[in-house]
PDB file of C-alpha atoms in Angstrom:
ATOM      1  CA  MET R   1       9.527 -13.759  23.113  1.00 39.00           C
ATOM      2  CA  ALA R   2       7.384 -10.645  23.505  1.00 41.00           C
ATOM      3  CA  ARG R   3       3.629 -11.235  23.592  1.00 44.00           C
ATOM      4  CA  HIS R   4       1.076  -9.514  21.339  1.00 43.00           C
ATOM      5  CA  ASP R   5       0.068  -7.179  24.199  1.00 53.00           C
ATOM      6  CA  ASP R   6       3.675  -5.959  24.430  1.00 83.00           C
ATOM      7  CA  CYS R   7       3.124  -3.927  21.248  1.00 94.00           C
ATOM      8  CA  SER R   8       3.661  -0.451  22.674  1.00 95.00           C
ATOM      9  CA  ALA R   9       4.301   2.820  20.848  1.00 96.00           C
ATOM     10  CA  ALA R  10       7.753   3.109  22.453  1.00 96.00           C
ATOM     11  CA  ILE R  11       8.861  -0.356  21.326  1.00 96.00           C
ATOM     12  CA  VAL R  12       7.420   0.110  17.840  1.00 97.00           C
ATOM     13  CA  ARG R  13       9.168   3.461  17.504  1.00 97.00           C
ATOM     14  CA  THR R  14      12.507   1.960  18.566  1.00 96.00           C
ATOM     15  CA  LEU R  15      12.215  -0.940  16.123  1.00 96.00           C
ATOM     16  CA  CYS R  16      11.365   1.424  13.267  1.00 97.00           C
ATOM     17  CA  GLU R  17      14.330   3.639  14.100  1.00 97.00           C
ATOM     18  CA  ARG R  18      16.606   0.586  13.994  1.00 95.00           C
ATOM     19  CA  ALA R  19      15.242  -0.119  10.508  1.00 94.00           C
ATOM     20  CA  GLY R  20      16.036   3.450   9.427  1.00 95.00           C
ATOM     21  CA  PHE R  21      12.618   5.092   9.792  1.00 97.00           C
ATOM     22  CA  SER R  22      11.964   7.864  12.283  1.00 97.00           C
ATOM     23  CA  LEU R  23       8.377   8.110  13.558  1.00 98.00           C
ATOM     24  CA  THR R  24       6.739  10.676  15.790  1.00 97.00           C
ATOM     25  CA  MET R  25       5.141   9.343  18.963  1.00 97.00           C
ATOM     26  CA  GLU R  26       1.732   9.925  17.383  1.00 97.00           C
ATOM     27  CA  GLN R  27       2.690   7.841  14.347  1.00 98.00           C
ATOM     28  CA  ALA R  28       4.203   5.142  16.551  1.00 98.00           C
ATOM     29  CA  SER R  29       1.043   5.040  18.659  1.00 97.00           C
ATOM     30  CA  GLN R  30      -1.121   4.671  15.548  1.00 97.00           C
ATOM     31  CA  LEU R  31       1.119   1.934  14.196  1.00 98.00           C
ATOM     32  CA  ALA R  32       1.122   0.052  17.514  1.00 98.00           C
ATOM     33  CA  GLY R  33      -2.661   0.265  17.579  1.00 97.00           C
ATOM     34  CA  TYR R  34      -2.904  -1.057  14.038  1.00 98.00           C
ATOM     35  CA  LEU R  35      -0.511  -3.934  14.739  1.00 98.00           C
ATOM     36  CA  SER R  36      -2.452  -4.890  17.860  1.00 96.00           C
ATOM     37  CA  LEU R  37      -5.748  -4.930  15.963  1.00 97.00           C
ATOM     38  CA  LEU R  38      -4.144  -6.857  13.119  1.00 97.00           C
ATOM     39  CA  MET R  39      -2.981  -9.595  15.455  1.00 95.00           C
ATOM     40  CA  GLN R  40      -6.305  -9.715  17.323  1.00 95.00           C
ATOM     41  CA  TRP R  41      -8.300 -10.089  14.126  1.00 96.00           C
ATOM     42  CA  ASN R  42      -5.745 -12.456  12.662  1.00 94.00           C
ATOM     43  CA  ARG R  43      -6.615 -15.031  15.321  1.00 92.00           C
ATOM     44  CA  ARG R  44     -10.181 -15.176  13.963  1.00 91.00           C
ATOM     45  CA  MET R  45      -9.567 -14.710  10.250  1.00 91.00           C
ATOM     46  CA  ASN R  46      -6.533 -15.160   8.047  1.00 89.00           C
ATOM     47  CA  LEU R  47      -5.551 -11.556   7.322  1.00 94.00           C
ATOM     48  CA  VAL R  48      -1.779 -12.024   7.064  1.00 94.00           C
ATOM     49  CA  GLY R  49       0.692 -14.891   7.330  1.00 90.00           C
ATOM     50  CA  ALA R  50       2.573 -13.309  10.243  1.00 92.00           C
ATOM     51  CA  ARG R  51       1.512 -14.609  13.652  1.00 91.00           C
ATOM     52  CA  HIS R  52       3.421 -12.109  15.770  1.00 95.00           C
ATOM     53  CA  TRP R  53       3.316  -8.336  15.513  1.00 96.00           C
ATOM     54  CA  ARG R  54       7.101  -8.052  15.287  1.00 95.00           C
ATOM     55  CA  ASP R  55       7.070 -10.344  12.241  1.00 95.00           C
ATOM     56  CA  ALA R  56       4.301  -8.248  10.685  1.00 96.00           C
ATOM     57  CA  LEU R  57       6.317  -5.093  11.321  1.00 96.00           C
ATOM     58  CA  GLU R  58       9.501  -6.458   9.778  1.00 93.00           C
ATOM     59  CA  GLU R  59       7.969  -8.388   6.872  1.00 93.00           C
ATOM     60  CA  LEU R  60       4.991  -6.198   5.911  1.00 94.00           C
ATOM     61  CA  ILE R  61       4.977  -2.725   7.468  1.00 96.00           C
ATOM     62  CA  LEU R  62       8.461  -1.673   6.401  1.00 95.00           C
ATOM     63  CA  ASP R  63       7.392  -2.038   2.755  1.00 96.00           C
ATOM     64  CA  SER R  64       4.973   0.835   3.325  1.00 97.00           C
ATOM     65  CA  PHE R  65       7.687   3.104   4.712  1.00 97.00           C
ATOM     66  CA  HIS R  66       9.983   2.330   1.797  1.00 97.00           C
ATOM     67  CA  LEU R  67       7.025   3.037  -0.507  1.00 97.00           C
ATOM     68  CA  ALA R  68       6.466   6.445   1.096  1.00 97.00           C
ATOM     69  CA  ALA R  69      10.072   7.398   0.342  1.00 97.00           C
ATOM     70  CA  PHE R  70       9.787   6.108  -3.233  1.00 97.00           C
ATOM     71  CA  LEU R  71       6.620   8.124  -3.822  1.00 97.00           C
ATOM     72  CA  ARG R  72       8.105  11.326  -2.414  1.00 96.00           C
ATOM     73  CA  GLU R  73      11.361  11.078  -4.350  1.00 95.00           C
ATOM     74  CA  ARG R  74      10.363   9.492  -7.658  1.00 95.00           C
ATOM     75  CA  ILE R  75       6.599   9.773  -8.255  1.00 96.00           C
ATOM     76  CA  LEU R  76       5.050  12.804  -6.571  1.00 91.00           C
ATOM     77  CA  PRO R  77       6.990  15.430  -8.557  1.00 91.00           C
ATOM     78  CA  ALA R  78       5.078  14.307 -11.673  1.00 90.00           C
ATOM     79  CA  LEU R  79       1.634  14.241  -9.991  1.00 93.00           C
ATOM     80  CA  PRO R  80      -0.846  16.933  -8.910  1.00 91.00           C
ATOM     81  CA  GLU R  81      -0.268  18.492  -5.500  1.00 90.00           C
ATOM     82  CA  SER R  82      -3.166  16.532  -3.966  1.00 95.00           C
ATOM     83  CA  PRO R  83      -3.296  13.241  -5.872  1.00 97.00           C
ATOM     84  CA  VAL R  84      -6.214  10.823  -5.844  1.00 98.00           C
ATOM     85  CA  THR R  85      -4.799   7.401  -4.956  1.00 98.00           C
ATOM     86  CA  TRP R  86      -6.436   3.997  -5.295  1.00 98.00           C
ATOM     87  CA  ASP R  87      -5.231   0.929  -3.413  1.00 98.00           C
ATOM     88  CA  LEU R  88      -6.903  -1.991  -5.174  1.00 97.00           C
ATOM     89  CA  GLY R  89      -7.407  -5.217  -3.227  1.00 95.00           C
ATOM     90  CA  SER R  90      -6.384  -3.690   0.108  1.00 95.00           C
ATOM     91  CA  GLY R  91      -6.902  -6.838   2.181  1.00 94.00           C
ATOM     92  CA  ALA R  92      -5.545  -6.155   5.674  1.00 96.00           C
ATOM     93  CA  GLY R  93      -4.678  -2.556   4.809  1.00 97.00           C
ATOM     94  CA  LEU R  94      -1.237  -3.157   3.339  1.00 96.00           C
ATOM     95  CA  PRO R  95       0.429  -1.080   2.137  1.00 97.00           C
ATOM     96  CA  GLY R  96      -2.252   1.578   2.665  1.00 98.00           C
ATOM     97  CA  ILE R  97      -2.723   2.009   6.403  1.00 98.00           C
ATOM     98  CA  PRO R  98       0.958   2.233   7.432  1.00 98.00           C
ATOM     99  CA  LEU R  99       1.634   4.306   4.311  1.00 98.00           C
ATOM    100  CA  ARG R 100      -0.995   6.891   5.290  1.00 98.00           C
ATOM    101  CA  MET R 101       0.510   7.192   8.750  1.00 98.00           C
ATOM    102  CA  VAL R 102       3.628   8.753   7.190  1.00 97.00           C
ATOM    103  CA  TRP R 103       2.334  10.014   3.820  1.00 96.00           C
ATOM    104  CA  ARG R 104      -0.883  12.051   3.751  1.00 94.00           C
ATOM    105  CA  GLN R 105      -0.927  13.718   0.325  1.00 94.00           C
ATOM    106  CA  GLY R 106      -4.324  13.881  -1.363  1.00 97.00           C
ATOM    107  CA  SER R 107      -7.088  11.324  -0.915  1.00 98.00           C
ATOM    108  CA  TYR R 108      -6.551   7.590  -0.541  1.00 98.00           C
ATOM    109  CA  TRP R 109      -9.112   4.891  -1.307  1.00 98.00           C
ATOM    110  CA  MET R 110      -8.686   1.315  -0.117  1.00 98.00           C
ATOM    111  CA  VAL R 111     -10.843  -0.886  -2.343  1.00 98.00           C
ATOM    112  CA  GLU R 112     -11.736  -4.347  -1.050  1.00 97.00           C
ATOM    113  CA  SER R 113     -14.543  -6.723  -2.026  1.00 96.00           C
ATOM    114  CA  ARG R 114     -14.436  -9.057   1.002  1.00 95.00           C
ATOM    115  CA  ASP R 115     -16.826  -7.951   3.736  1.00 96.00           C
ATOM    116  CA  LYS R 116     -14.821  -9.062   6.771  1.00 95.00           C
ATOM    117  CA  ARG R 117     -11.740  -7.275   5.540  1.00 96.00           C
ATOM    118  CA  THR R 118     -13.596  -4.028   4.900  1.00 97.00           C
ATOM    119  CA  ILE R 119     -15.029  -4.243   8.417  1.00 97.00           C
ATOM    120  CA  PHE R 120     -11.489  -4.627   9.727  1.00 98.00           C
ATOM    121  CA  LEU R 121     -10.249  -1.662   7.682  1.00 98.00           C
ATOM    122  CA  SER R 122     -13.154   0.504   8.849  1.00 98.00           C
ATOM    123  CA  THR R 123     -12.492  -0.497  12.459  1.00 98.00           C
ATOM    124  CA  VAL R 124      -8.843   0.542  12.145  1.00 98.00           C
ATOM    125  CA  LEU R 125      -9.768   3.924  10.671  1.00 98.00           C
ATOM    126  CA  ALA R 126     -12.447   4.501  13.323  1.00 98.00           C
ATOM    127  CA  ARG R 127      -9.918   3.951  16.109  1.00 97.00           C
ATOM    128  CA  HIS R 128      -6.943   5.558  14.362  1.00 97.00           C
ATOM    129  CA  PRO R 129      -8.255   8.197  11.925  1.00 96.00           C
ATOM    130  CA  LEU R 130      -6.037   8.964   8.932  1.00 97.00           C
ATOM    131  CA  GLY R 131      -7.068  12.134   7.124  1.00 95.00           C
ATOM    132  CA  ASP R 132      -8.851  11.721   3.767  1.00 98.00           C
ATOM    133  CA  THR R 133      -8.402   7.943   3.856  1.00 98.00           C
ATOM    134  CA  HIS R 134     -11.434   5.858   2.881  1.00 98.00           C
ATOM    135  CA  VAL R 135     -12.674   2.282   2.480  1.00 98.00           C
ATOM    136  CA  PHE R 136     -14.801   1.142  -0.451  1.00 98.00           C
ATOM    137  CA  ARG R 137     -16.585  -2.184  -0.029  1.00 97.00           C
ATOM    138  CA  GLY R 138     -17.157  -3.747  -3.419  1.00 97.00           C
ATOM    139  CA  ARG R 139     -15.510  -4.895  -6.595  1.00 96.00           C
ATOM    140  CA  ALA R 140     -12.792  -2.764  -8.162  1.00 97.00           C
ATOM    141  CA  GLU R 141     -14.718  -2.632 -11.455  1.00 96.00           C
ATOM    142  CA  GLN R 142     -17.644  -1.043  -9.646  1.00 97.00           C
ATOM    143  CA  PHE R 143     -15.428   1.455  -7.841  1.00 98.00           C
ATOM    144  CA  MET R 144     -13.498   2.521 -10.940  1.00 98.00           C
ATOM    145  CA  GLU R 145     -16.515   3.055 -13.192  1.00 97.00           C
ATOM    146  CA  GLY R 146     -16.477   6.608 -14.512  1.00 97.00           C
ATOM    147  CA  LYS R 147     -13.467   7.595 -12.382  1.00 97.00           C
ATOM    148  CA  LYS R 148      -9.778   8.324 -12.875  1.00 97.00           C
ATOM    149  CA  ALA R 149      -6.909   8.209 -10.399  1.00 98.00           C
ATOM    150  CA  ASP R 150      -3.617  10.058 -10.281  1.00 98.00           C
ATOM    151  CA  LEU R 151      -1.914   7.129  -8.575  1.00 98.00           C
ATOM    152  CA  ILE R 152      -2.715   3.430  -8.184  1.00 98.00           C
ATOM    153  CA  VAL R 153      -0.742   1.180  -5.851  1.00 97.00           C
ATOM    154  CA  SER R 154      -0.826  -2.607  -5.951  1.00 94.00           C
ATOM    155  CA  ARG R 155       0.771  -5.245  -3.797  1.00 92.00           C
ATOM    156  CA  ALA R 156      -0.791  -8.495  -5.002  1.00 86.00           C
ATOM    157  CA  PHE R 157      -4.221  -7.687  -6.422  1.00 93.00           C
ATOM    158  CA  MET R 158      -3.601  -9.577  -9.668  1.00 93.00           C
ATOM    159  CA  PRO R 159      -0.613 -10.347 -11.934  1.00 94.00           C
ATOM    160  CA  TRP R 160       0.965  -7.069 -12.986  1.00 95.00           C
ATOM    161  CA  LYS R 161       0.393  -7.383 -16.730  1.00 95.00           C
ATOM    162  CA  GLU R 162      -3.271  -8.219 -16.167  1.00 96.00           C
ATOM    163  CA  LEU R 163      -3.638  -5.289 -13.809  1.00 96.00           C
ATOM    164  CA  LEU R 164      -2.182  -2.876 -16.358  1.00 96.00           C
ATOM    165  CA  GLY R 165      -4.915  -3.911 -18.770  1.00 95.00           C
ATOM    166  CA  PHE R 166      -7.515  -3.810 -16.000  1.00 97.00           C
ATOM    167  CA  VAL R 167      -6.843  -0.158 -15.072  1.00 97.00           C
ATOM    168  CA  GLN R 168      -6.142   1.128 -18.576  1.00 96.00           C
ATOM    169  CA  GLY R 169      -8.164   4.272 -19.189  1.00 95.00           C
ATOM    170  CA  HIS R 170      -8.614   4.946 -15.466  1.00 97.00           C
ATOM    171  CA  LEU R 171      -5.518   7.085 -14.900  1.00 97.00           C
ATOM    172  CA  SER R 172      -5.243  10.838 -15.305  1.00 96.00           C
ATOM    173  CA  PRO R 173      -2.900  12.084 -18.086  1.00 93.00           C
ATOM    174  CA  GLU R 174       0.005  12.248 -15.612  1.00 92.00           C
ATOM    175  CA  GLY R 175      -1.180   9.225 -13.642  1.00 97.00           C
ATOM    176  CA  GLN R 176       1.016   6.288 -12.676  1.00 97.00           C
ATOM    177  CA  ILE R 177       0.612   2.822 -11.198  1.00 97.00           C
ATOM    178  CA  VAL R 178       3.171   1.533  -8.719  1.00 97.00           C
ATOM    179  CA  PHE R 179       3.738  -2.170  -8.075  1.00 97.00           C
ATOM    180  CA  LEU R 180       5.313  -3.671  -4.964  1.00 96.00           C
ATOM    181  CA  SER R 181       7.030  -6.824  -6.140  1.00 95.00           C
ATOM    182  CA  ARG R 182       9.416  -9.572  -5.098  1.00 92.00           C
ATOM    183  CA  GLU R 183      10.912  -9.482  -8.609  1.00 92.00           C
ATOM    184  CA  GLU R 184      12.028  -6.674 -10.885  1.00 90.00           C
ATOM    185  CA  LEU R 185       9.391  -5.877 -13.500  1.00 93.00           C
ATOM    186  CA  LYS R 186      10.571  -5.160 -17.021  1.00 87.00           C
ATOM    187  CA  GLU R 187       9.010  -2.822 -19.561  1.00 87.00           C
ATOM    188  CA  GLU R 188       7.803  -4.720 -22.633  1.00 89.00           C
ATOM    189  CA  ASP R 189       7.297  -3.285 -26.109  1.00 84.00           C
ATOM    190  CA  SER R 190       4.076  -5.278 -26.496  1.00 81.00           C
ATOM    191  CA  LEU R 191       2.424  -3.367 -23.660  1.00 90.00           C
ATOM    192  CA  PRO R 192       0.945   0.118 -24.142  1.00 94.00           C
ATOM    193  CA  TRP R 193       2.750   1.210 -20.961  1.00 96.00           C
ATOM    194  CA  GLN R 194       6.168   2.605 -20.186  1.00 94.00           C
ATOM    195  CA  ALA R 195       8.179   2.248 -17.003  1.00 95.00           C
ATOM    196  CA  THR R 196       8.806   5.605 -15.316  1.00 95.00           C
ATOM    197  CA  ALA R 197      10.721   4.669 -12.174  1.00 96.00           C
ATOM    198  CA  THR R 198      12.136   1.623 -10.421  1.00 96.00           C
ATOM    199  CA  ALA R 199      13.804   1.025  -7.083  1.00 97.00           C
ATOM    200  CA  LYS R 200      15.325  -1.879  -5.214  1.00 97.00           C
ATOM    201  CA  TYR R 201      15.322  -2.119  -1.438  1.00 96.00           C
ATOM    202  CA  LEU R 202      16.111  -4.765   1.179  1.00 93.00           C
ATOM    203  CA  VAL R 203      13.912  -6.282   3.871  1.00 90.00           C
ATOM    204  CA  ASN R 204      15.765  -8.683   6.179  1.00 86.00           C
ATOM    205  CA  GLY R 205      18.451  -8.968   3.525  1.00 89.00           C
ATOM    206  CA  THR R 206      16.009  -9.950   0.771  1.00 93.00           C
ATOM    207  CA  ALA R 207      15.612  -7.770  -2.328  1.00 96.00           C
ATOM    208  CA  ARG R 208      12.227  -6.262  -3.110  1.00 97.00           C
ATOM    209  CA  TYR R 209      11.236  -3.826  -5.842  1.00 97.00           C
ATOM    210  CA  PHE R 210       9.029  -0.927  -6.798  1.00 97.00           C
ATOM    211  CA  CYS R 211       8.182  -0.310 -10.424  1.00 96.00           C
ATOM    212  CA  ALA R 212       6.018   2.516 -11.734  1.00 97.00           C
ATOM    213  CA  PHE R 213       4.291   2.642 -15.116  1.00 96.00           C
ATOM    214  CA  ARG R 214       2.232   5.139 -17.067  1.00 96.00           C
ATOM    215  CA  GLU R 215       0.282   4.737 -20.265  1.00 95.00           C
ATOM    216  CA  LYS R 216       2.246   5.487 -23.404  1.00 90.00           C
ATOM    217  CA  GLU R 217       1.167   8.534 -25.334  1.00 80.00           C
ATOM    218  CA  VAL R 218      -0.649   7.695 -28.533  1.00 63.00           C
ATOM    219  CA  PRO R 219       1.164   9.438 -31.417  1.00 57.00           C
ATOM    220  CA  LEU R 220      -0.913  11.900 -33.397  1.00 51.00           C
ATOM    221  CA  SER R 221      -1.707  10.694 -36.896  1.00 51.00           C
TER     222      SER R 221
END
């Protein structure tokens, strides 16, 4: 089995191509650097469940590349040209850091309340700068106060119905929130939200889903 220090740009690029994603050498080098840091830090703190960089690539990183395609094809046409994106509860930088390596539209804020994780995220960005990508250390409530986003992405910040209520009023008129989920999320009449786009994709033969929502328009009285 390859060791952690075998994580080279060439190998990473080849593995991504086998999975259907073509990276430039610059992108592959950034991704290899991120994976190496992730595994180094993971030995001292529990950032992710994967214990080998190849497992992290296959189980976690590919989600970000599928997300980039979903955003380009299904979400971005309805958003401003340079959207403001929030990634709430960023943890180890997933999906945000790999996503920003291949998708650079607008500004991107990774919001994380745990100090050690924000230090990790800041270290990654210092070594592998990603344009207009930022880390906010603090609670999401504090970050969102008085602000609106064009796009919010969430992997596992909180249960999806709770999160819809949590961010209500913090999206621009065209704004949408996109969930990465292991199950298909269904629009419910009881929620003041409507589903705008869904997609199913496979990782190692297992189905995963994207589902986007926006706030329903309030009818004029």
